[in-house]
Amino acid sequence: MVDQFRSSVRVKEQPCVEPGEVPCDVCTGTKLKAVKSCLVCLISYCQTHLEPHQRVPRLKTHQLVEPLDSLEDRMCKKHHRLLELFCQTDQVCVCVLCTMTDHKSHPVVPLKEEYEVKTAQLGKIETELQQMIKGRQQKIKDIIDRVDHSKADADREIADGVQVLTALRRSVEKCLDDHNKTVQEKLKSTEKEAEGLIKELEQEIKDLTNRSSEVKQFTQTEDHLHLLQTFRSLKDPPPTRDWTTVEVRPPSYVGTLRRALDQLEETLNMEVKKVPDLRSALHKYACDLTLDPNTAYRLLSLSEDNRKVTLVGEDHLCPDHPDRFDSWLQVLGREALTGRCYWEVEWGGWVYIGVTYRGITRRGRGGDIRLGGNNKSWVLYCSDDRYSAGYNGTETALPLRPAGSTRVGVYLDRPAGSLSFYRVSPGGGGSSDTLTHLHTFWSSFTQEDLL
């Protein structure tokens, strides 16, 4: 009587099953919450009915796991035997009799063994998902930074316009309004594009985070069958966009103000001349660069001041150096490029002019070592009859031709992520040289040393 009372007390102290919880299969009447499921008996037990499995030696060998629903799904529907093996050929869980019939001669392993394999794979998937999330978070940061720089450029351009055009009072009020409207529309277009990309990235992060949570959940489960049956739907990340080539390209405001003033040239010629031209504007970023003789290929000869390089017909026996290109006619600058930089290059024959990360490979004849033949360098190819832009092994012909010009202007704006090339043409009638835009590369320029 006392034992029955104690048992009754223990039963009453146990919680009844709530919606979504696994009930005890042994309880009659009020179902109590199961605390364990037996994979041998295929029954879920409350604390009271679990007691024999903790006491009887034969039952103590049974495999107990956290409460599981639908234990009948662990039985082979064809042979009514426990699913305890995994067919590696068909990637399905099977019973012992399946290995003698439909899966005969197929390699099979215990569920636990395949569970460990799939768990390891899920761990790799989780790592990849986290990397994808971090990559997209960084992409959002890059987009926001790019838009911020675009805003700063727009603000500077508008301020310059106000300073010049307000001095013309009524005669240029319409010109001022049109100028500001153009700049604002370009900025608005950039912001709208950025907002769309950020929204898409945030949605992908949300999808990847949800998948990551699902993967984490299954990496911690002890339910071999459920994990293996669900693995196929989890192993591939949700559909995402390839963001490696997606960039927000801030609009160029260069020349906007000048075009506005050109409309007033006949009546306001003196005021127009007060506006600095593009070359003068860029010259405030002029930098003094020299070539690094330790990087020059042995058939290239540098001047004494290291400002001129010439292709010579014979090897001039330069000393070996780890920084020297051993197979390509190339030489790098000595000074690292930071912030905003402008310089001009006088050229003849044919040349590649551009910038590269310091870490570019120097040894070997592979095309990826050539400037413009990899994702570490950006170049403009110049010859007597054409220009072309090169990056990552792709060369794009440009519509403009040298037209007698033998000078190229290069403007690097690292904060804005742009590298622009200009044809420098001599001015006529005593006027200053003029710049004509040839091409602009857009990149984050993530590495520190750019030469």
CSV table of C-alpha atoms in Angstrom, one decimal:
chain,number,residue,atom,x,y,z
A,1,MET,CA,0.0,0.0,0.0
A,2,VAL,CA,2.9,2.4,0.9
A,3,ASP,CA,4.7,1.6,-2.3
A,4,GLN,CA,1.5,2.2,-4.4
A,5,PHE,CA,1.0,5.5,-2.6
A,6,ARG,CA,4.6,6.6,-3.3
A,7,SER,CA,4.2,5.6,-6.9
A,8,SER,CA,1.0,7.6,-7.1
A,9,VAL,CA,2.7,10.6,-5.6
A,10,ARG,CA,5.6,10.3,-8.1
A,11,VAL,CA,3.1,10.2,-11.0
A,12,LYS,CA,1.1,13.2,-9.7
A,13,GLU,CA,4.4,15.2,-9.4
A,14,GLN,CA,5.2,14.6,-13.0
A,15,PRO,CA,4.0,17.2,-15.6
A,16,CYS,CA,1.1,16.3,-17.9
A,17,VAL,CA,1.9,16.5,-21.6
A,18,GLU,CA,1.5,19.9,-23.2
A,19,PRO,CA,0.7,20.7,-26.9
A,20,GLY,CA,3.8,20.1,-28.9
A,21,GLU,CA,5.4,17.7,-26.4
A,22,VAL,CA,5.8,14.0,-26.7
A,23,PRO,CA,3.4,11.9,-24.5
A,24,CYS,CA,4.2,8.7,-22.7
A,25,ASP,CA,3.0,5.7,-24.7
A,26,VAL,CA,2.4,3.6,-21.6
A,27,CYS,CA,0.3,6.0,-19.6
A,28,THR,CA,-3.5,5.3,-19.7
A,29,GLY,CA,-6.0,8.1,-19.0
A,30,THR,CA,-4.1,11.3,-18.4
A,31,LYS,CA,-0.9,11.2,-20.5
A,32,LEU,CA,2.3,12.4,-18.8
A,33,LYS,CA,5.2,14.1,-20.6
A,34,ALA,CA,7.7,11.6,-21.9
A,35,VAL,CA,11.3,12.1,-20.7
A,36,LYS,CA,13.0,9.5,-22.9
A,37,SER,CA,12.3,7.4,-26.1
A,38,CYS,CA,13.7,3.9,-26.5
A,39,LEU,CA,15.0,3.2,-30.0
A,40,VAL,CA,14.7,-0.6,-29.3
A,41,CYS,CA,11.2,-0.7,-27.9
A,42,LEU,CA,10.1,2.2,-30.1
A,43,ILE,CA,8.2,3.5,-27.2
A,44,SER,CA,8.3,6.9,-25.3
A,45,TYR,CA,8.3,6.7,-21.5
A,46,CYS,CA,7.5,9.1,-18.7
A,47,GLN,CA,9.7,9.1,-15.6
A,48,THR,CA,7.7,6.5,-13.9
A,49,HIS,CA,7.4,4.0,-16.8
A,50,LEU,CA,11.1,4.6,-17.7
A,51,GLU,CA,12.1,3.0,-14.3
A,52,PRO,CA,12.4,-0.6,-15.6
A,53,HIS,CA,14.9,0.6,-18.2
A,54,GLN,CA,17.0,2.0,-15.4
A,55,ARG,CA,16.8,-1.1,-13.3
A,56,VAL,CA,16.5,-4.3,-15.4
A,57,PRO,CA,19.9,-5.3,-16.8
A,58,ARG,CA,18.5,-6.4,-20.2
A,59,LEU,CA,16.6,-3.1,-20.6
A,60,LYS,CA,19.5,-1.0,-19.5
A,61,THR,CA,21.3,-1.8,-22.7
A,62,HIS,CA,18.6,-0.2,-24.8
A,63,GLN,CA,19.4,3.1,-26.5
A,64,LEU,CA,17.5,6.0,-24.9
A,65,VAL,CA,17.3,9.4,-26.5
A,66,GLU,CA,15.4,12.6,-25.9
A,67,PRO,CA,11.7,12.2,-26.5
A,68,LEU,CA,10.8,11.6,-30.1
A,69,ASP,CA,7.5,11.7,-31.9
A,70,SER,CA,6.4,9.3,-34.6
A,71,LEU,CA,8.6,6.4,-33.6
A,72,GLU,CA,6.9,4.3,-36.2
A,73,ASP,CA,8.8,6.2,-38.8
A,74,ARG,CA,11.9,4.4,-37.5
A,75,MET,CA,10.5,1.1,-38.8
A,76,CYS,CA,11.1,-0.2,-42.4
A,77,LYS,CA,7.7,0.0,-44.0
A,78,LYS,CA,8.5,-2.9,-46.3
A,79,HIS,CA,10.0,-5.4,-43.7
A,80,HIS,CA,8.7,-3.9,-40.5
A,81,ARG,CA,12.2,-4.0,-39.0
A,82,LEU,CA,14.1,-1.3,-37.3
A,83,LEU,CA,15.9,1.2,-39.6
A,84,GLU,CA,19.5,0.8,-38.2
A,85,LEU,CA,21.7,1.0,-41.3
A,86,PHE,CA,22.4,3.5,-44.0
A,87,CYS,CA,22.8,2.7,-47.7
A,88,GLN,CA,25.6,4.9,-49.1
A,89,THR,CA,24.7,4.2,-52.7
A,90,ASP,CA,21.1,5.3,-52.5
A,91,GLN,CA,21.6,7.6,-49.5
A,92,VAL,CA,18.6,6.2,-47.5
A,93,CYS,CA,18.2,4.5,-44.2
A,94,VAL,CA,17.5,0.7,-44.4
A,95,CYS,CA,16.9,-2.3,-42.2
A,96,VAL,CA,18.9,-5.5,-42.1
A,97,LEU,CA,16.5,-7.3,-44.5
A,98,CYS,CA,16.8,-4.4,-47.0
A,99,THR,CA,20.5,-5.3,-47.4
A,100,MET,CA,19.5,-8.7,-48.6
A,101,THR,CA,17.0,-7.5,-51.2
A,102,ASP,CA,16.8,-4.1,-52.8
A,103,HIS,CA,20.1,-2.9,-51.5
A,104,LYS,CA,22.1,-6.1,-51.9
A,105,SER,CA,25.7,-5.5,-52.7
A,106,HIS,CA,25.4,-1.8,-51.8
A,107,PRO,CA,27.8,-0.5,-49.2
A,108,VAL,CA,26.0,0.1,-45.9
A,109,VAL,CA,27.1,1.4,-42.6
A,110,PRO,CA,25.5,1.8,-39.1
A,111,LEU,CA,23.4,4.9,-38.7
A,112,LYS,CA,25.8,6.3,-36.1
A,113,GLU,CA,28.7,6.1,-38.5
A,114,GLU,CA,26.9,7.9,-41.3
A,115,TYR,CA,25.5,10.3,-38.7
A,116,GLU,CA,29.1,11.4,-37.8
A,117,VAL,CA,29.9,11.9,-41.4
A,118,LYS,CA,26.9,14.0,-42.1
A,119,THR,CA,27.4,15.9,-38.9
A,120,ALA,CA,30.9,16.8,-40.0
A,121,GLN,CA,29.5,17.9,-43.4
A,122,LEU,CA,26.9,20.1,-41.6
A,123,GLY,CA,29.7,21.6,-39.7
A,124,LYS,CA,31.4,22.6,-42.9
A,125,ILE,CA,28.1,23.9,-44.3
A,126,GLU,CA,27.6,26.0,-41.2
A,127,THR,CA,31.1,27.5,-41.6
A,128,GLU,CA,30.4,28.3,-45.3
A,129,LEU,CA,27.1,29.9,-44.4
A,130,GLN,CA,28.8,32.0,-41.8
A,131,GLN,CA,31.4,33.1,-44.3
A,132,MET,CA,28.6,34.0,-46.8
A,133,ILE,CA,26.8,36.0,-44.1
A,134,LYS,CA,30.0,37.9,-43.2
A,135,GLY,CA,30.7,38.5,-46.9
A,136,ARG,CA,27.3,40.0,-47.4
A,137,GLN,CA,27.6,42.1,-44.2
A,138,GLN,CA,30.9,43.4,-45.5
A,139,LYS,CA,29.3,44.1,-48.8
A,140,ILE,CA,26.6,46.2,-47.1
A,141,LYS,CA,29.4,48.2,-45.3
A,142,ASP,CA,31.2,48.7,-48.7
A,143,ILE,CA,28.0,49.9,-50.3
A,144,ILE,CA,27.3,52.3,-47.5
A,145,ASP,CA,30.8,53.6,-47.5
A,146,ARG,CA,30.6,54.1,-51.3
A,147,VAL,CA,27.4,56.1,-51.0
A,148,ASP,CA,28.9,58.2,-48.2
A,149,HIS,CA,31.8,59.1,-50.4
A,150,SER,CA,29.4,59.9,-53.2
A,151,LYS,CA,27.5,62.2,-50.9
A,152,ALA,CA,30.7,64.0,-50.0
A,153,ASP,CA,31.5,64.4,-53.6
A,154,ALA,CA,28.0,65.7,-54.4
A,155,ASP,CA,28.2,68.2,-51.5
A,156,ARG,CA,31.6,69.5,-52.7
A,157,GLU,CA,30.3,69.8,-56.2
A,158,ILE,CA,27.2,71.7,-55.1
A,159,ALA,CA,29.2,74.0,-52.9
A,160,ASP,CA,31.6,74.9,-55.7
A,161,GLY,CA,28.6,75.6,-57.9
A,162,VAL,CA,27.0,77.8,-55.3
A,163,GLN,CA,30.2,79.8,-54.8
A,164,VAL,CA,30.6,80.5,-58.6
A,165,LEU,CA,27.1,80.8,-59.8
A,166,THR,CA,25.6,82.9,-57.1
A,167,ALA,CA,28.1,85.6,-58.1
A,168,LEU,CA,26.3,85.9,-61.4
A,169,ARG,CA,23.0,86.7,-59.6
A,170,ARG,CA,19.9,86.7,-61.7
A,171,SER,CA,21.5,85.8,-65.0
A,172,VAL,CA,22.7,82.4,-63.7
A,173,GLU,CA,19.9,81.5,-61.2
A,174,LYS,CA,18.4,79.1,-63.7
A,175,CYS,CA,21.8,77.6,-64.4
A,176,LEU,CA,22.4,77.1,-60.7
A,177,ASP,CA,19.0,75.4,-60.2
A,178,ASP,CA,19.6,73.1,-63.2
A,179,HIS,CA,23.2,72.3,-62.0
A,180,ASN,CA,22.0,71.3,-58.5
A,181,LYS,CA,19.1,69.3,-59.8
A,182,THR,CA,21.5,67.3,-62.0
A,183,VAL,CA,23.8,66.5,-59.1
A,184,GLN,CA,21.0,65.6,-56.8
A,185,GLU,CA,19.4,63.3,-59.4
A,186,LYS,CA,22.6,61.5,-59.9
A,187,LEU,CA,23.1,61.1,-56.1
A,188,LYS,CA,19.4,60.0,-55.7
A,189,SER,CA,19.9,57.4,-58.4
A,190,THR,CA,23.0,56.1,-56.6
A,191,GLU,CA,21.2,56.0,-53.3
A,192,LYS,CA,18.2,54.2,-54.8
A,193,GLU,CA,20.4,51.6,-56.3
A,194,ALA,CA,22.3,51.2,-53.0
A,195,GLU,CA,19.0,50.8,-51.1
A,196,GLY,CA,17.9,48.1,-53.4
A,197,LEU,CA,21.1,46.2,-53.1
A,198,ILE,CA,21.2,46.5,-49.3
A,199,LYS,CA,17.6,45.3,-49.1
A,200,GLU,CA,18.5,42.3,-51.3
A,201,LEU,CA,21.6,41.6,-49.2
A,202,GLU,CA,19.6,41.8,-45.9
A,203,GLN,CA,17.1,39.4,-47.2
A,204,GLU,CA,19.9,37.0,-48.2
A,205,ILE,CA,21.4,37.4,-44.7
A,206,LYS,CA,18.0,36.6,-43.2
A,207,ASP,CA,17.6,33.5,-45.4
A,208,LEU,CA,21.2,32.4,-44.6
A,209,THR,CA,20.7,33.0,-40.9
A,210,ASN,CA,17.5,31.0,-40.9
A,211,ARG,CA,19.3,28.1,-42.7
A,212,SER,CA,22.3,28.5,-40.3
A,213,SER,CA,19.9,28.1,-37.3
A,214,GLU,CA,18.4,25.0,-38.9
A,215,VAL,CA,21.8,23.5,-39.5
A,216,LYS,CA,22.9,24.4,-35.9
A,217,GLN,CA,19.8,22.7,-34.6
A,218,PHE,CA,20.5,19.5,-36.5
A,219,THR,CA,24.2,19.4,-35.5
A,220,GLN,CA,23.1,19.1,-31.9
A,221,THR,CA,20.5,16.4,-32.4
A,222,GLU,CA,20.9,12.8,-31.4
A,223,ASP,CA,18.2,11.7,-33.7
A,224,HIS,CA,20.3,9.9,-36.4
A,225,LEU,CA,17.4,9.1,-38.7
A,226,HIS,CA,15.8,12.5,-38.6
A,227,LEU,CA,19.1,14.2,-39.4
A,228,LEU,CA,19.9,11.8,-42.3
A,229,GLN,CA,16.4,12.2,-43.7
A,230,THR,CA,16.6,16.0,-43.5
A,231,PHE,CA,20.3,16.3,-44.6
A,232,ARG,CA,19.6,16.5,-48.3
A,233,SER,CA,17.4,19.6,-47.9
A,234,LEU,CA,20.0,21.3,-45.7
A,235,LYS,CA,23.3,20.6,-47.4
A,236,ASP,CA,22.9,23.3,-50.1
A,237,PRO,CA,22.5,27.0,-49.0
A,238,PRO,CA,19.4,28.9,-50.0
A,239,PRO,CA,19.5,30.5,-53.5
A,240,THR,CA,21.7,33.6,-53.4
A,241,ARG,CA,23.1,36.1,-55.8
A,242,ASP,CA,26.8,36.2,-56.8
A,243,TRP,CA,27.9,39.5,-55.3
A,244,THR,CA,31.6,39.4,-56.4
A,245,THR,CA,31.0,41.6,-59.4
A,246,VAL,CA,28.2,43.8,-58.0
A,247,GLU,CA,29.3,47.3,-57.3
A,248,VAL,CA,27.6,50.6,-56.6
A,249,ARG,CA,29.1,53.0,-59.0
A,250,PRO,CA,28.9,56.6,-57.8
A,251,PRO,CA,28.2,59.0,-60.6
A,252,SER,CA,30.9,61.2,-61.9
A,253,TYR,CA,30.4,64.9,-61.2
A,254,VAL,CA,33.4,65.9,-63.2
A,255,GLY,CA,32.5,68.5,-65.7
A,256,THR,CA,28.9,69.1,-64.5
A,257,LEU,CA,29.7,72.7,-63.4
A,258,ARG,CA,31.7,73.4,-66.5
A,259,ARG,CA,28.8,72.3,-68.8
A,260,ALA,CA,26.4,74.5,-66.9
A,261,LEU,CA,28.7,77.5,-67.4
A,262,ASP,CA,29.3,76.7,-71.1
A,263,GLN,CA,25.6,77.5,-71.7
A,264,LEU,CA,26.3,81.0,-70.5
A,265,GLU,CA,29.6,81.4,-72.3
A,266,GLU,CA,28.5,84.1,-74.7
A,267,THR,CA,27.3,86.5,-72.1
A,268,LEU,CA,29.3,85.4,-69.1
A,269,ASN,CA,32.6,84.5,-70.7
A,270,MET,CA,34.7,86.2,-68.0
A,271,GLU,CA,33.0,84.3,-65.2
A,272,VAL,CA,33.4,81.0,-67.0
A,273,LYS,CA,37.2,81.5,-67.2
A,274,LYS,CA,37.2,81.7,-63.4
A,275,VAL,CA,36.1,78.2,-63.1
A,276,PRO,CA,39.1,75.8,-62.8
A,277,ASP,CA,39.3,73.2,-65.6
A,278,LEU,CA,39.5,69.5,-64.9
A,279,ARG,CA,43.3,69.3,-65.2
A,280,SER,CA,43.7,72.2,-62.7
A,281,ALA,CA,41.3,70.5,-60.3
A,282,LEU,CA,43.1,67.3,-60.4
A,283,HIS,CA,46.5,68.8,-60.1
A,284,LYS,CA,45.9,69.6,-56.4
A,285,TYR,CA,46.2,65.8,-56.0
A,286,ALA,CA,49.4,65.6,-57.9
A,287,CYS,CA,52.0,63.2,-56.5
A,288,ASP,CA,55.7,62.7,-57.1
A,289,LEU,CA,56.4,59.1,-58.2
A,290,THR,CA,59.5,57.2,-59.1
A,291,LEU,CA,60.2,53.7,-60.4
A,292,ASP,CA,61.6,50.9,-58.4
A,293,PRO,CA,64.7,49.5,-60.1
A,294,ASN,CA,64.6,46.3,-58.0
A,295,THR,CA,61.3,45.4,-59.8
A,296,ALA,CA,62.4,46.1,-63.4
A,297,TYR,CA,62.7,43.2,-65.9
A,298,ARG,CA,66.3,42.8,-67.1
A,299,LEU,CA,65.6,44.2,-70.6
A,300,LEU,CA,64.3,47.5,-69.1
A,301,SER,CA,66.6,50.4,-68.4
A,302,LEU,CA,65.8,53.1,-65.9
A,303,SER,CA,67.1,56.7,-66.0
A,304,GLU,CA,69.3,57.9,-63.2
A,305,ASP,CA,66.4,59.6,-61.5
A,306,ASN,CA,64.2,56.5,-61.9
A,307,ARG,CA,61.5,58.5,-63.7
A,308,LYS,CA,61.9,57.0,-67.2
A,309,VAL,CA,62.0,53.4,-68.4
A,310,THR,CA,63.2,52.3,-71.8
A,311,LEU,CA,63.1,48.9,-73.5
A,312,VAL,CA,66.7,48.0,-74.5
A,313,GLY,CA,67.9,45.3,-76.9
A,314,GLU,CA,70.1,43.4,-74.5
A,315,ASP,CA,70.3,42.2,-71.0
A,316,HIS,CA,72.1,44.8,-68.9
A,317,LEU,CA,72.9,42.3,-66.2
A,318,CYS,CA,70.9,43.8,-63.4
A,319,PRO,CA,71.4,42.1,-60.0
A,320,ASP,CA,68.9,39.4,-59.0
A,321,HIS,CA,66.3,40.5,-56.5
A,322,PRO,CA,63.1,38.8,-55.1
A,323,ASP,CA,61.0,41.8,-56.2
A,324,ARG,CA,62.1,41.7,-59.9
A,325,PHE,CA,59.9,40.4,-62.7
A,326,ASP,CA,61.8,37.6,-64.3
A,327,SER,CA,59.6,37.0,-67.4
A,328,TRP,CA,57.5,40.1,-68.2
A,329,LEU,CA,58.5,43.5,-69.4
A,330,GLN,CA,57.2,45.3,-66.3
A,331,VAL,CA,58.4,47.7,-63.6
A,332,LEU,CA,56.6,49.0,-60.5
A,333,GLY,CA,56.6,52.4,-58.8
A,334,ARG,CA,58.4,52.8,-55.5
A,335,GLU,CA,55.8,54.9,-53.6
A,336,ALA,CA,52.6,53.5,-52.1
A,337,LEU,CA,49.4,55.2,-53.4
A,338,THR,CA,47.0,56.4,-50.7
A,339,GLY,CA,44.0,58.7,-50.6
A,340,ARG,CA,43.7,60.7,-53.8
A,341,CYS,CA,46.6,60.8,-56.3
A,342,TYR,CA,47.0,62.2,-59.7
A,343,TRP,CA,50.0,61.8,-62.0
A,344,GLU,CA,50.7,61.9,-65.8
A,345,VAL,CA,52.8,59.5,-67.9
A,346,GLU,CA,54.5,60.4,-71.2
A,347,TRP,CA,54.7,57.3,-73.4
A,348,GLY,CA,55.9,56.1,-76.8
A,349,GLY,CA,55.6,52.9,-78.8
A,350,TRP,CA,53.3,50.7,-76.7
A,351,VAL,CA,52.9,50.6,-72.9
A,352,TYR,CA,50.7,49.3,-70.0
A,353,ILE,CA,50.0,52.0,-67.5
A,354,GLY,CA,48.2,51.3,-64.2
A,355,VAL,CA,48.3,50.3,-60.6
A,356,THR,CA,48.7,47.0,-58.8
A,357,TYR,CA,48.9,45.6,-55.3
A,358,ARG,CA,52.4,45.1,-54.0
A,359,GLY,CA,51.7,41.4,-53.5
A,360,ILE,CA,51.5,40.7,-57.3
A,361,THR,CA,53.6,37.6,-58.3
A,362,ARG,CA,56.9,38.4,-59.8
A,363,ARG,CA,58.2,34.9,-60.9
A,364,GLY,CA,57.0,32.9,-63.9
A,365,ARG,CA,55.6,33.3,-67.4
A,366,GLY,CA,51.9,32.8,-66.6
A,367,GLY,CA,49.5,35.3,-68.0
A,368,ASP,CA,48.2,36.0,-64.5
A,369,ILE,CA,51.5,37.7,-63.7
A,370,ARG,CA,51.1,40.2,-66.5
A,371,LEU,CA,49.7,43.6,-65.3
A,372,GLY,CA,45.9,43.5,-66.0
A,373,GLY,CA,46.0,39.7,-66.3
A,374,ASN,CA,44.8,39.1,-62.7
A,375,ASN,CA,42.5,40.6,-60.0
A,376,LYS,CA,45.4,42.5,-58.4
A,377,SER,CA,46.1,45.1,-61.1
A,378,TRP,CA,44.2,47.5,-63.4
A,379,VAL,CA,45.9,48.9,-66.5
A,380,LEU,CA,45.4,51.1,-69.6
A,381,TYR,CA,47.1,49.7,-72.8
A,382,CYS,CA,48.3,52.5,-75.1
A,383,SER,CA,49.6,52.2,-78.6
A,384,ASP,CA,49.8,54.6,-81.6
A,385,ASP,CA,46.3,53.6,-82.8
A,386,ARG,CA,44.2,52.5,-79.8
A,387,TYR,CA,43.6,52.4,-76.1
A,388,SER,CA,42.2,49.4,-74.2
A,389,ALA,CA,41.5,48.7,-70.5
A,390,GLY,CA,42.6,45.5,-68.8
A,391,TYR,CA,41.6,43.8,-65.6
A,392,ASN,CA,41.6,40.1,-64.5
A,393,GLY,CA,42.6,38.8,-67.9
A,394,THR,CA,40.0,40.7,-69.8
A,395,GLU,CA,41.0,43.5,-72.2
A,396,THR,CA,38.3,45.9,-73.4
A,397,ALA,CA,38.9,48.2,-76.4
A,398,LEU,CA,38.1,51.8,-75.8
A,399,PRO,CA,36.3,54.0,-78.5
A,400,LEU,CA,38.7,57.0,-78.2
A,401,ARG,CA,42.1,56.9,-80.0
A,402,PRO,CA,45.3,58.6,-79.0
A,403,ALA,CA,44.9,61.1,-81.9
A,404,GLY,CA,48.5,62.2,-81.6
A,405,SER,CA,48.5,62.4,-77.8
A,406,THR,CA,51.4,60.7,-76.0
A,407,ARG,CA,50.5,61.5,-72.5
A,408,VAL,CA,48.0,59.9,-70.1
A,409,GLY,CA,46.7,61.3,-66.8
A,410,VAL,CA,45.9,58.8,-64.0
A,411,TYR,CA,43.6,59.8,-61.1
A,412,LEU,CA,43.2,57.3,-58.2
A,413,ASP,CA,40.5,58.1,-55.6
A,414,ARG,CA,40.9,55.3,-53.1
A,415,PRO,CA,38.1,56.5,-50.7
A,416,ALA,CA,35.6,56.5,-53.6
A,417,GLY,CA,37.0,53.3,-55.0
A,418,SER,CA,37.8,54.6,-58.5
A,419,LEU,CA,40.8,54.6,-60.9
A,420,SER,CA,40.4,56.9,-63.9
A,421,PHE,CA,42.5,57.4,-67.0
A,422,TYR,CA,42.5,60.5,-69.2
A,423,ARG,CA,44.0,61.4,-72.5
A,424,VAL,CA,46.1,64.6,-72.2
A,425,SER,CA,45.9,66.7,-75.3
A,426,PRO,CA,48.0,69.9,-75.9
A,427,GLY,CA,45.9,73.1,-75.9
A,428,GLY,CA,46.0,75.3,-79.0
A,429,GLY,CA,46.5,79.0,-79.2
A,430,GLY,CA,48.4,79.2,-75.9
A,431,SER,CA,45.6,77.5,-73.9
A,432,SER,CA,46.3,74.9,-71.3
A,433,ASP,CA,46.3,71.1,-72.0
A,434,THR,CA,42.9,69.4,-71.9
A,435,LEU,CA,41.9,66.1,-70.4
A,436,THR,CA,39.5,63.6,-72.1
A,437,HIS,CA,38.1,60.8,-70.0
A,438,LEU,CA,39.1,57.3,-71.3
A,439,HIS,CA,38.0,54.8,-68.7
A,440,THR,CA,37.3,54.4,-65.0
A,441,PHE,CA,37.7,51.2,-63.0
A,442,TRP,CA,35.7,50.7,-59.8
A,443,SER,CA,37.0,48.6,-57.0
A,444,SER,CA,37.1,48.5,-53.2
A,445,PHE,CA,41.0,48.5,-53.2
A,446,THR,CA,41.0,46.4,-50.0
A,447,GLN,CA,44.7,45.7,-49.7
A,448,GLU,CA,46.9,48.3,-48.1
A,449,ASP,CA,49.9,48.7,-50.5
A,450,LEU,CA,48.9,49.9,-54.0
A,451,LEU,CA,51.7,50.8,-56.4
